[in-house]
Amino acid sequence: MSDLLTIAGKFDLIGEAYSCKPYGSGHIHDTYLLEAKDEEVHRYILQRINIFVFKKPEAVQDNIWRILSFLKKQRSAEDTSGIKDLHLVETKQGEMFFLDSSGGYWRCFGFIDDTFVLENVQNPSQAFEGARLFGDFLARLMDYDPRRLHVTIPRFMDAEWRQEQLTMAEFTNPGDRLKKAQPELKRIRQLQKISDQYIRMQEALPDRVVHNDTKINNVLFDQGTGKGITVIDLDTVMTGKLLTDFGDMVRTFTVQGSEDSTDKASYTCQAALFEGLVSGYAEVLAPVITEVERANLLLGGKIVIYMQAIRFLADYINGDVYYKVTSPEQNLLRTRNQLNLLDSVLEQESDLQRIIETSFQAI
Ligand code: ADP
Ligand code: GN1
Ligand code: MG
């Protein structure tokens, strides 16, 4: 704790830091809730950036700073949306991160009070709200020149690259887990056509500044109104395609169980939640989405779930080097859940496509 408080003291906080405890359930960084006080308590999020995942943490922080500055300038005084953007807290030296003596990169954000995070969507209106928020984020960044952003993880949403990574894992088999992964590898091979289809058509999709991690627990909801108010986790904001932002919402907004669920039935696509999601996205993006994007939204869902199955399986075979795990077969279970979800999307494909058509027509 005292080390954490020493690190906290490097940032330009209001008051004196007195408490710092692990917080949240993200898979990537070490996240802490930091409290400081003068006459009152001030809360912050302190994070140690995962430098195995983000090889250039300076670039990550530079991107976040650029994006937040742009959003701040763009928001007019009359804005009544209730949407709040993250606030990056500088170090006392005016830097965007603190580098400790053992090479750890630390950063700090203002804690957005009176909010809650969902690990699962419970009803269609929450799916609507989350999608409205991620749609708003994309729409507000439409005028931001994507060339000004660093690439924080190369080929992040590149289906070919994800397949190559799985092949490399199979080839090297460093965790000696290949045998156990055979049924999942077989199913992934059978689903290869999803990737072929996406790769063929992605050239027709416009490049946009996208969030790239539109998972439900990267949205903060207002405790009073239940409305989505802040998009967090901006590390992967880069040039990309709208389809994969939509797709990660299909992956995380339409299921009732967690990625680690042992109840297979809870990890299937619920049409009512999907409808909420699509309506929220359509509400903000219908005026700007291109015809080819709209027509292929569902393919976005399929490719992201497919890539996520590959990513969890490659990490399982590699010996759990990327995602945080608490048990040895967790990444294999996560893979199975993704494949189960993908099967359920494929089974309901025509119904889901109809929902997309009607939701966009209604706007
Ligand atoms: P990871 O990349 O590991 O997912 P996140 O940046 O998403 O890290 O943060 C992890 C969790 O911390 C989030 O799911 C959320 O619960 C919480 N969190 C992060 N930033 C804030 C913030 N500014 N205010 C309130 N909660 C936050
Ligand atoms: C990670 O950081 P977090 O937990 O929001 C991952 C996403 C995956 C997700 C799977 C930088 O997201 O790409 O989709 O886990 N983030 C990174 O749950 O790899
Ligand atoms: Mg997160």
mmCIF file of N, CA and C in Angstrom, residues 87-214:
data_model
loop_
_atom_site.group_PDB
_atom_site.id
_atom_site.type_symbol
_atom_site.label_atom_id
_atom_site.label_comp_id
_atom_site.label_asym_id
_atom_site.label_seq_id
_atom_site.Cartn_x
_atom_site.Cartn_y
_atom_site.Cartn_z
ATOM 1 N N HIS A 87 -11.187 12.259 -17.562
ATOM 2 C CA HIS A 87 -10.230 13.336 -17.288
ATOM 3 C C HIS A 87 -8.909 12.696 -16.857
ATOM 4 N N LEU A 88 -7.883 12.971 -17.655
ATOM 5 C CA LEU A 88 -6.564 12.415 -17.368
ATOM 6 C C LEU A 88 -5.851 13.342 -16.376
ATOM 7 N N VAL A 89 -5.356 12.764 -15.286
ATOM 8 C CA VAL A 89 -4.682 13.586 -14.273
ATOM 9 C C VAL A 89 -3.175 13.557 -14.554
ATOM 10 N N GLU A 90 -2.592 14.717 -14.709
ATOM 11 C CA GLU A 90 -1.154 14.790 -15.004
ATOM 12 C C GLU A 90 -0.325 14.526 -13.752
ATOM 13 N N THR A 91 0.954 14.242 -13.942
ATOM 14 C CA THR A 91 1.850 14.154 -12.793
ATOM 15 C C THR A 91 2.176 15.585 -12.341
ATOM 16 N N LYS A 92 2.810 15.674 -11.184
ATOM 17 C CA LYS A 92 3.167 17.019 -10.692
ATOM 18 C C LYS A 92 4.160 17.694 -11.647
ATOM 19 N N GLN A 93 4.835 16.864 -12.474
ATOM 20 C CA GLN A 93 5.775 17.407 -13.468
ATOM 21 C C GLN A 93 5.087 17.740 -14.791
ATOM 22 N N GLY A 94 3.782 17.538 -14.833
ATOM 23 C CA GLY A 94 3.033 17.846 -16.056
ATOM 24 C C GLY A 94 3.103 16.745 -17.108
ATOM 25 N N GLU A 95 3.476 15.515 -16.694
ATOM 26 C CA GLU A 95 3.531 14.392 -17.651
ATOM 27 C C GLU A 95 2.215 13.612 -17.615
ATOM 28 N N MET A 96 2.024 12.803 -18.672
ATOM 29 C CA MET A 96 0.780 12.009 -18.783
ATOM 30 C C MET A 96 0.909 10.642 -18.106
ATOM 31 N N PHE A 97 2.104 10.315 -17.635
ATOM 32 C CA PHE A 97 2.313 9.044 -16.920
ATOM 33 C C PHE A 97 3.514 9.212 -16.001
ATOM 34 N N PHE A 98 3.617 8.282 -15.043
ATOM 35 C CA PHE A 98 4.782 8.273 -14.156
ATOM 36 C C PHE A 98 5.524 6.950 -14.362
ATOM 37 N N LEU A 99 6.816 7.024 -14.584
ATOM 38 C CA LEU A 99 7.626 5.818 -14.790
ATOM 39 C C LEU A 99 8.369 5.523 -13.486
ATOM 40 N N ASP A 100 8.061 4.370 -12.850
ATOM 41 C CA ASP A 100 8.711 4.087 -11.563
ATOM 42 C C ASP A 100 10.090 3.457 -11.769
ATOM 43 N N SER A 101 10.820 3.246 -10.664
ATOM 44 C CA SER A 101 12.216 2.818 -10.788
ATOM 45 C C SER A 101 12.340 1.380 -11.308
ATOM 46 N N SER A 102 11.245 0.598 -11.256
ATOM 47 C CA SER A 102 11.354 -0.760 -11.811
ATOM 48 C C SER A 102 10.737 -0.865 -13.203
ATOM 49 N N GLY A 103 10.507 0.268 -13.842
ATOM 50 C CA GLY A 103 10.028 0.237 -15.237
ATOM 51 C C GLY A 103 8.513 0.184 -15.369
ATOM 52 N N GLY A 104 7.790 0.370 -14.257
ATOM 53 C CA GLY A 104 6.316 0.360 -14.316
ATOM 54 C C GLY A 104 5.795 1.719 -14.777
ATOM 55 N N TYR A 105 4.831 1.674 -15.707
ATOM 56 C CA TYR A 105 4.205 2.910 -16.206
ATOM 57 C C TYR A 105 2.870 3.083 -15.499
ATOM 58 N N TRP A 106 2.679 4.219 -14.872
ATOM 59 C CA TRP A 106 1.459 4.498 -14.107
ATOM 60 C C TRP A 106 0.738 5.697 -14.699
ATOM 61 N N ARG A 107 -0.585 5.631 -14.611
ATOM 62 C CA ARG A 107 -1.393 6.786 -15.042
ATOM 63 C C ARG A 107 -2.583 6.932 -14.112
ATOM 64 N N CYS A 108 -3.206 8.096 -14.210
ATOM 65 C CA CYS A 108 -4.281 8.397 -13.261
ATOM 66 C C CYS A 108 -5.419 9.127 -13.979
ATOM 67 N N PHE A 109 -6.649 8.721 -13.670
ATOM 68 C CA PHE A 109 -7.849 9.383 -14.208
ATOM 69 C C PHE A 109 -8.717 9.854 -13.050
ATOM 70 N N GLY A 110 -9.477 10.910 -13.283
ATOM 71 C CA GLY A 110 -10.492 11.280 -12.306
ATOM 72 C C GLY A 110 -11.528 10.163 -12.259
ATOM 73 N N PHE A 111 -11.946 9.760 -11.058
ATOM 74 C CA PHE A 111 -12.988 8.740 -10.920
ATOM 75 C C PHE A 111 -14.321 9.393 -11.251
ATOM 76 N N ILE A 112 -15.101 8.762 -12.116
ATOM 77 C CA ILE A 112 -16.409 9.345 -12.439
ATOM 78 C C ILE A 112 -17.394 8.855 -11.376
ATOM 79 N N ASP A 113 -17.775 9.782 -10.506
ATOM 80 C CA ASP A 113 -18.627 9.418 -9.355
ATOM 81 C C ASP A 113 -20.064 9.125 -9.760
ATOM 82 N N ASP A 114 -20.761 8.451 -8.851
ATOM 83 C CA ASP A 114 -22.189 8.151 -9.013
ATOM 84 C C ASP A 114 -22.489 7.366 -10.282
ATOM 85 N N THR A 115 -21.570 6.468 -10.603
ATOM 86 C CA THR A 115 -21.780 5.622 -11.784
ATOM 87 C C THR A 115 -21.653 4.161 -11.386
ATOM 88 N N PHE A 116 -22.095 3.281 -12.264
ATOM 89 C CA PHE A 116 -21.857 1.854 -12.068
ATOM 90 C C PHE A 116 -21.457 1.224 -13.397
ATOM 91 N N VAL A 117 -20.805 0.081 -13.271
ATOM 92 C CA VAL A 117 -20.357 -0.667 -14.443
ATOM 93 C C VAL A 117 -21.146 -1.965 -14.473
ATOM 94 N N LEU A 118 -21.521 -2.406 -15.654
ATOM 95 C CA LEU A 118 -22.231 -3.686 -15.779
ATOM 96 C C LEU A 118 -21.275 -4.748 -16.312
ATOM 97 N N GLU A 119 -21.298 -5.902 -15.718
ATOM 98 C CA GLU A 119 -20.543 -7.011 -16.310
ATOM 99 C C GLU A 119 -21.420 -7.702 -17.343
ATOM 100 N N ASN A 120 -22.736 -7.522 -17.191
ATOM 101 C CA ASN A 120 -23.704 -8.058 -18.149
ATOM 102 C C ASN A 120 -24.871 -7.121 -18.279
ATOM 103 N N VAL A 121 -25.391 -7.030 -19.476
ATOM 104 C CA VAL A 121 -26.593 -6.233 -19.686
ATOM 105 C C VAL A 121 -27.787 -7.006 -19.122
ATOM 106 N N GLN A 122 -28.645 -6.290 -18.414
ATOM 107 C CA GLN A 122 -29.805 -6.985 -17.819
ATOM 108 C C GLN A 122 -31.102 -6.755 -18.584
ATOM 109 N N ASN A 123 -31.150 -5.695 -19.367
ATOM 110 C CA ASN A 123 -32.392 -5.429 -20.116
ATOM 111 C C ASN A 123 -32.077 -4.630 -21.383
ATOM 112 N N PRO A 124 -33.021 -4.612 -22.349
ATOM 113 C CA PRO A 124 -32.750 -3.945 -23.631
ATOM 114 C C PRO A 124 -32.404 -2.466 -23.496
ATOM 115 N N SER A 125 -32.947 -1.796 -22.477
ATOM 116 C CA SER A 125 -32.648 -0.352 -22.417
ATOM 117 C C SER A 125 -31.187 -0.101 -22.033
ATOM 118 N N GLN A 126 -30.592 -1.014 -21.271
ATOM 119 C CA GLN A 126 -29.149 -0.868 -20.989
ATOM 120 C C GLN A 126 -28.329 -1.097 -22.268
ATOM 121 N N ALA A 127 -28.763 -2.063 -23.078
ATOM 122 C CA ALA A 127 -28.060 -2.307 -24.351
ATOM 123 C C ALA A 127 -28.192 -1.078 -25.239
ATOM 124 N N PHE A 128 -29.391 -0.485 -25.240
ATOM 125 C CA PHE A 128 -29.638 0.737 -26.011
ATOM 126 C C PHE A 128 -28.669 1.837 -25.562
ATOM 127 N N GLU A 129 -28.592 2.046 -24.257
ATOM 128 C CA GLU A 129 -27.766 3.119 -23.699
ATOM 129 C C GLU A 129 -26.274 2.928 -24.013
ATOM 130 N N GLY A 130 -25.789 1.715 -23.824
ATOM 131 C CA GLY A 130 -24.372 1.446 -24.095
ATOM 132 C C GLY A 130 -24.046 1.706 -25.556
ATOM 133 N N ALA A 131 -24.932 1.244 -26.452
ATOM 134 C CA ALA A 131 -24.694 1.407 -27.889
ATOM 135 C C ALA A 131 -24.805 2.874 -28.298
ATOM 136 N N ARG A 132 -25.743 3.570 -27.677
ATOM 137 C CA ARG A 132 -25.891 5.007 -27.960
ATOM 138 C C ARG A 132 -24.591 5.729 -27.597
ATOM 139 N N LEU A 133 -23.998 5.303 -26.495
ATOM 140 C CA LEU A 133 -22.782 5.969 -26.025
ATOM 141 C C LEU A 133 -21.583 5.674 -26.934
ATOM 142 N N PHE A 134 -21.417 4.407 -27.297
ATOM 143 C CA PHE A 134 -20.301 4.088 -28.198
ATOM 144 C C PHE A 134 -20.533 4.692 -29.592
ATOM 145 N N GLY A 135 -21.810 4.783 -29.989
ATOM 146 C CA GLY A 135 -22.123 5.420 -31.264
ATOM 147 C C GLY A 135 -21.793 6.905 -31.210
ATOM 148 N N ASP A 136 -22.138 7.532 -30.104
ATOM 149 C CA ASP A 136 -21.863 8.957 -29.922
ATOM 150 C C ASP A 136 -20.345 9.207 -29.950
ATOM 151 N N PHE A 137 -19.603 8.310 -29.318
ATOM 152 C CA PHE A 137 -18.143 8.448 -29.278
ATOM 153 C C PHE A 137 -17.582 8.415 -30.703
ATOM 154 N N LEU A 138 -18.048 7.449 -31.486
ATOM 155 C CA LEU A 138 -17.575 7.335 -32.872
ATOM 156 C C LEU A 138 -17.988 8.564 -33.684
ATOM 157 N N ALA A 139 -19.227 9.001 -33.496
ATOM 158 C CA ALA A 139 -19.723 10.151 -34.263
ATOM 159 C C ALA A 139 -18.936 11.412 -33.917
ATOM 160 N N ARG A 140 -18.621 11.594 -32.635
ATOM 161 C CA ARG A 140 -17.901 12.807 -32.244
ATOM 162 C C ARG A 140 -16.463 12.808 -32.754
ATOM 163 N N LEU A 141 -15.925 11.613 -33.024
ATOM 164 C CA LEU A 141 -14.534 11.555 -33.521
ATOM 165 C C LEU A 141 -14.468 11.497 -35.045
ATOM 166 N N MET A 142 -15.619 11.661 -35.701
ATOM 167 C CA MET A 142 -15.607 11.553 -37.160
ATOM 168 C C MET A 142 -14.745 12.612 -37.834
ATOM 169 N N ASP A 143 -14.607 13.754 -37.180
ATOM 170 C CA ASP A 143 -13.796 14.817 -37.777
ATOM 171 C C ASP A 143 -12.358 14.791 -37.293
ATOM 172 N N TYR A 144 -11.994 13.769 -36.551
ATOM 173 C CA TYR A 144 -10.604 13.694 -36.076
ATOM 174 C C TYR A 144 -9.787 12.938 -37.120
ATOM 175 N N ASP A 145 -8.664 13.508 -37.496
ATOM 176 C CA ASP A 145 -7.832 12.899 -38.537
ATOM 177 C C ASP A 145 -7.148 11.634 -37.975
ATOM 178 N N PRO A 146 -7.527 10.452 -38.468
ATOM 179 C CA PRO A 146 -6.982 9.213 -37.901
ATOM 180 C C PRO A 146 -5.463 9.107 -38.007
ATOM 181 N N ARG A 147 -4.890 9.857 -38.964
ATOM 182 C CA ARG A 147 -3.418 9.767 -39.121
ATOM 183 C C ARG A 147 -2.681 10.378 -37.936
ATOM 184 N N ARG A 148 -3.411 11.122 -37.103
ATOM 185 C CA ARG A 148 -2.747 11.742 -35.942
ATOM 186 C C ARG A 148 -2.626 10.783 -34.765
ATOM 187 N N LEU A 149 -3.186 9.593 -34.913
ATOM 188 C CA LEU A 149 -3.124 8.641 -33.789
ATOM 189 C C LEU A 149 -2.016 7.606 -33.985
ATOM 190 N N HIS A 150 -1.347 7.260 -32.895
ATOM 191 C CA HIS A 150 -0.352 6.186 -32.943
ATOM 192 C C HIS A 150 -1.071 4.835 -33.038
ATOM 193 N N VAL A 151 -0.354 3.854 -33.560
ATOM 194 C CA VAL A 151 -0.879 2.485 -33.535
ATOM 195 C C VAL A 151 -0.418 1.879 -32.208
ATOM 196 N N THR A 152 -1.354 1.666 -31.301
ATOM 197 C CA THR A 152 -0.945 1.193 -29.962
ATOM 198 C C THR A 152 -0.788 -0.329 -29.906
ATOM 199 N N ILE A 153 -1.586 -1.040 -30.694
ATOM 200 C CA ILE A 153 -1.369 -2.489 -30.862
ATOM 201 C C ILE A 153 -1.491 -2.771 -32.361
ATOM 202 N N PRO A 154 -0.361 -3.124 -32.986
ATOM 203 C CA PRO A 154 -0.421 -3.348 -34.432
ATOM 204 C C PRO A 154 -1.379 -4.479 -34.791
ATOM 205 N N ARG A 155 -2.124 -4.286 -35.870
ATOM 206 C CA ARG A 155 -3.029 -5.291 -36.449
ATOM 207 C C ARG A 155 -4.050 -5.827 -35.433
ATOM 208 N N PHE A 156 -4.538 -4.915 -34.600
ATOM 209 C CA PHE A 156 -5.390 -5.311 -33.476
ATOM 210 C C PHE A 156 -6.663 -6.034 -33.923
ATOM 211 N N MET A 157 -7.335 -5.498 -34.928
ATOM 212 C CA MET A 157 -8.595 -6.122 -35.395
ATOM 213 C C MET A 157 -8.383 -6.744 -36.777
ATOM 214 N N ASP A 158 -7.230 -7.325 -36.982
ATOM 215 C CA ASP A 158 -6.873 -7.904 -38.276
ATOM 216 C C ASP A 158 -7.095 -9.420 -38.197
ATOM 217 N N ALA A 159 -8.133 -9.866 -38.902
ATOM 218 C CA ALA A 159 -8.524 -11.289 -38.800
ATOM 219 C C ALA A 159 -7.397 -12.217 -39.278
ATOM 220 N N GLU A 160 -6.690 -11.796 -40.340
ATOM 221 C CA GLU A 160 -5.601 -12.652 -40.845
ATOM 222 C C GLU A 160 -4.499 -12.813 -39.798
ATOM 223 N N TRP A 161 -4.204 -11.689 -39.140
ATOM 224 C CA TRP A 161 -3.155 -11.703 -38.119
ATOM 225 C C TRP A 161 -3.548 -12.595 -36.936
ATOM 226 N N ARG A 162 -4.820 -12.508 -36.535
ATOM 227 C CA ARG A 162 -5.289 -13.339 -35.420
ATOM 228 C C ARG A 162 -5.155 -14.814 -35.784
ATOM 229 N N GLN A 163 -5.454 -15.146 -37.054
ATOM 230 C CA GLN A 163 -5.306 -16.543 -37.476
ATOM 231 C C GLN A 163 -3.838 -16.971 -37.460
ATOM 232 N N GLU A 164 -2.976 -16.051 -37.917
ATOM 233 C CA GLU A 164 -1.532 -16.370 -37.897
ATOM 234 C C GLU A 164 -1.057 -16.598 -36.467
ATOM 235 N N GLN A 165 -1.569 -15.787 -35.541
ATOM 236 C CA GLN A 165 -1.157 -15.944 -34.138
ATOM 237 C C GLN A 165 -1.568 -17.312 -33.588
ATOM 238 N N LEU A 166 -2.754 -17.762 -34.018
ATOM 239 C CA LEU A 166 -3.207 -19.080 -33.560
ATOM 240 C C LEU A 166 -2.321 -20.174 -34.169
ATOM 241 N N THR A 167 -1.996 -20.008 -35.432
ATOM 242 C CA THR A 167 -1.127 -21.001 -36.090
ATOM 243 C C THR A 167 0.239 -21.047 -35.388
ATOM 244 N N MET A 168 0.761 -19.874 -35.043
ATOM 245 C CA MET A 168 2.062 -19.833 -34.352
ATOM 246 C C MET A 168 1.978 -20.541 -32.999
ATOM 247 N N ALA A 169 0.860 -20.288 -32.296
ATOM 248 C CA ALA A 169 0.684 -20.937 -30.988
ATOM 249 C C ALA A 169 0.635 -22.458 -31.157
ATOM 250 N N GLU A 170 -0.089 -22.906 -32.185
ATOM 251 C CA GLU A 170 -0.192 -24.358 -32.449
ATOM 252 C C GLU A 170 1.176 -24.938 -32.749
ATOM 253 N N PHE A 171 1.934 -24.197 -33.515
ATOM 254 C CA PHE A 171 3.242 -24.666 -33.970
ATOM 255 C C PHE A 171 4.236 -24.768 -32.812
ATOM 256 N N THR A 172 4.213 -23.761 -31.949
ATOM 257 C CA THR A 172 5.206 -23.759 -30.860
ATOM 258 C C THR A 172 4.697 -24.485 -29.612
ATOM 259 N N ASN A 173 3.404 -24.442 -29.383
ATOM 260 C CA ASN A 173 2.767 -25.150 -28.267
ATOM 261 C C ASN A 173 3.540 -25.009 -26.939
ATOM 262 N N PRO A 174 3.869 -23.784 -26.537
ATOM 263 C CA PRO A 174 4.765 -23.617 -25.388
ATOM 264 C C PRO A 174 4.181 -24.105 -24.062
ATOM 265 N N GLY A 175 2.852 -24.100 -23.949
ATOM 266 C CA GLY A 175 2.237 -24.540 -22.685
ATOM 267 C C GLY A 175 1.894 -26.026 -22.698
ATOM 268 N N ASP A 176 2.231 -26.723 -23.782
ATOM 269 C CA ASP A 176 1.906 -28.142 -23.963
ATOM 270 C C ASP A 176 0.413 -28.416 -23.720
ATOM 271 N N ARG A 177 -0.425 -27.573 -24.305
ATOM 272 C CA ARG A 177 -1.864 -27.684 -24.075
ATOM 273 C C ARG A 177 -2.638 -27.993 -25.361
ATOM 274 N N LEU A 178 -1.899 -28.250 -26.422
ATOM 275 C CA LEU A 178 -2.517 -28.363 -27.736
ATOM 276 C C LEU A 178 -3.562 -29.479 -27.806
ATOM 277 N N LYS A 179 -3.224 -30.590 -27.159
ATOM 278 C CA LYS A 179 -4.100 -31.759 -27.237
ATOM 279 C C LYS A 179 -5.510 -31.434 -26.733
ATOM 280 N N LYS A 180 -5.550 -30.709 -25.633
ATOM 281 C CA LYS A 180 -6.846 -30.365 -25.026
ATOM 282 C C LYS A 180 -7.661 -29.402 -25.884
ATOM 283 N N ALA A 181 -6.951 -28.673 -26.758
ATOM 284 C CA ALA A 181 -7.631 -27.617 -27.520
ATOM 285 C C ALA A 181 -8.154 -28.116 -28.872
ATOM 286 N N GLN A 182 -8.026 -29.416 -29.161
ATOM 287 C CA GLN A 182 -8.353 -29.919 -30.508
ATOM 288 C C GLN A 182 -9.806 -29.649 -30.953
ATOM 289 N N PRO A 183 -10.822 -29.916 -30.111
ATOM 290 C CA PRO A 183 -12.196 -29.680 -30.595
ATOM 291 C C PRO A 183 -12.433 -28.209 -30.968
ATOM 292 N N GLU A 184 -11.854 -27.302 -30.175
ATOM 293 C CA GLU A 184 -12.058 -25.866 -30.439
ATOM 294 C C GLU A 184 -11.299 -25.461 -31.715
ATOM 295 N N LEU A 185 -10.097 -26.020 -31.898
ATOM 296 C CA LEU A 185 -9.335 -25.713 -33.114
ATOM 297 C C LEU A 185 -10.110 -26.183 -34.348
ATOM 298 N N LYS A 186 -10.702 -27.338 -34.228
ATOM 299 C CA LYS A 186 -11.474 -27.893 -35.350
ATOM 300 C C LYS A 186 -12.657 -26.974 -35.682
ATOM 301 N N ARG A 187 -13.374 -26.535 -34.657
ATOM 302 C CA ARG A 187 -14.544 -25.670 -34.883
ATOM 303 C C ARG A 187 -14.103 -24.334 -35.499
ATOM 304 N N ILE A 188 -12.980 -23.815 -35.032
ATOM 305 C CA ILE A 188 -12.495 -22.541 -35.585
ATOM 306 C C ILE A 188 -12.172 -22.719 -37.082
ATOM 307 N N ARG A 189 -11.577 -23.835 -37.432
ATOM 308 C CA ARG A 189 -11.277 -24.088 -38.853
ATOM 309 C C ARG A 189 -12.559 -24.156 -39.676
ATOM 310 N N GLN A 190 -13.585 -24.770 -39.098
ATOM 311 C CA GLN A 190 -14.868 -24.873 -39.837
ATOM 312 C C GLN A 190 -15.488 -23.490 -40.074
ATOM 313 N N LEU A 191 -15.154 -22.543 -39.209
ATOM 314 C CA LEU A 191 -15.777 -21.217 -39.297
ATOM 315 C C LEU A 191 -14.960 -20.224 -40.128
ATOM 316 N N GLN A 192 -13.893 -20.708 -40.719
ATOM 317 C CA GLN A 192 -12.952 -19.882 -41.494
ATOM 318 C C GLN A 192 -13.653 -18.974 -42.523
ATOM 319 N N LYS A 193 -14.795 -19.436 -43.044
ATOM 320 C CA LYS A 193 -15.465 -18.648 -44.096
ATOM 321 C C LYS A 193 -15.918 -17.267 -43.599
ATOM 322 N N ILE A 194 -16.146 -17.149 -42.284
ATOM 323 C CA ILE A 194 -16.532 -15.834 -41.730
ATOM 324 C C ILE A 194 -15.382 -14.851 -41.945
ATOM 325 N N SER A 195 -14.202 -15.337 -41.674
ATOM 326 C CA SER A 195 -13.024 -14.495 -41.829
ATOM 327 C C SER A 195 -12.775 -14.173 -43.306
ATOM 328 N N ASP A 196 -12.916 -15.175 -44.174
ATOM 329 C CA ASP A 196 -12.712 -14.930 -45.617
ATOM 330 C C ASP A 196 -13.674 -13.853 -46.108
ATOM 331 N N GLN A 197 -14.901 -13.967 -45.658
ATOM 332 C CA GLN A 197 -15.928 -13.008 -46.098
ATOM 333 C C GLN A 197 -15.588 -11.593 -45.604
ATOM 334 N N TYR A 198 -15.172 -11.496 -44.342
ATOM 335 C CA TYR A 198 -14.845 -10.176 -43.778
ATOM 336 C C TYR A 198 -13.623 -9.571 -44.487
ATOM 337 N N ILE A 199 -12.614 -10.398 -44.686
ATOM 338 C CA ILE A 199 -11.385 -9.892 -45.317
ATOM 339 C C ILE A 199 -11.697 -9.365 -46.724
ATOM 340 N N ARG A 200 -12.551 -10.094 -47.452
ATOM 341 C CA ARG A 200 -12.913 -9.674 -48.821
ATOM 342 C C ARG A 200 -13.639 -8.339 -48.826
ATOM 343 N N MET A 201 -14.531 -8.152 -47.867
ATOM 344 C CA MET A 201 -15.362 -6.954 -47.965
ATOM 345 C C MET A 201 -14.822 -5.734 -47.203
ATOM 346 N N GLN A 202 -13.774 -5.919 -46.356
ATOM 347 C CA GLN A 202 -13.383 -4.784 -45.502
ATOM 348 C C GLN A 202 -12.803 -3.605 -46.291
ATOM 349 N N GLU A 203 -12.316 -3.898 -47.505
ATOM 350 C CA GLU A 203 -11.794 -2.816 -48.351
ATOM 351 C C GLU A 203 -12.885 -1.798 -48.672
ATOM 352 N N ALA A 204 -14.121 -2.267 -48.677
ATOM 353 C CA ALA A 204 -15.236 -1.382 -49.032
ATOM 354 C C ALA A 204 -15.700 -0.538 -47.844
ATOM 355 N N LEU A 205 -15.101 -0.770 -46.685
ATOM 356 C CA LEU A 205 -15.532 -0.045 -45.486
ATOM 357 C C LEU A 205 -14.654 1.182 -45.253
ATOM 358 N N PRO A 206 -15.256 2.311 -44.894
ATOM 359 C CA PRO A 206 -14.415 3.494 -44.638
ATOM 360 C C PRO A 206 -13.570 3.328 -43.375
ATOM 361 N N ASP A 207 -12.391 3.936 -43.397
ATOM 362 C CA ASP A 207 -11.573 3.992 -42.175
ATOM 363 C C ASP A 207 -12.167 5.065 -41.274
ATOM 364 N N ARG A 208 -12.246 4.742 -39.998
ATOM 365 C CA ARG A 208 -12.783 5.708 -39.035
ATOM 366 C C ARG A 208 -11.922 5.642 -37.780
ATOM 367 N N VAL A 209 -12.086 6.637 -36.911
ATOM 368 C CA VAL A 209 -11.468 6.520 -35.587
ATOM 369 C C VAL A 209 -12.457 5.721 -34.748
ATOM 370 N N VAL A 210 -12.032 4.553 -34.298
ATOM 371 C CA VAL A 210 -12.953 3.682 -33.561
ATOM 372 C C VAL A 210 -12.410 3.382 -32.166
ATOM 373 N N HIS A 211 -13.300 2.913 -31.291
ATOM 374 C CA HIS A 211 -12.906 2.644 -29.912
ATOM 375 C C HIS A 211 -12.117 1.348 -29.808
ATOM 376 N N ASN A 212 -12.573 0.318 -30.495
ATOM 377 C CA ASN A 212 -11.875 -0.972 -30.568
ATOM 378 C C ASN A 212 -11.979 -1.855 -29.320
ATOM 379 N N ASP A 213 -12.718 -1.439 -28.311
ATOM 380 C CA ASP A 213 -12.895 -2.306 -27.130
ATOM 381 C C ASP A 213 -14.255 -1.968 -26.514
ATOM 382 N N THR A 214 -15.290 -2.124 -27.329
ATOM 383 C CA THR A 214 -16.626 -1.652 -26.947
ATOM 384 C C THR A 214 -17.358 -2.684 -26.077
#
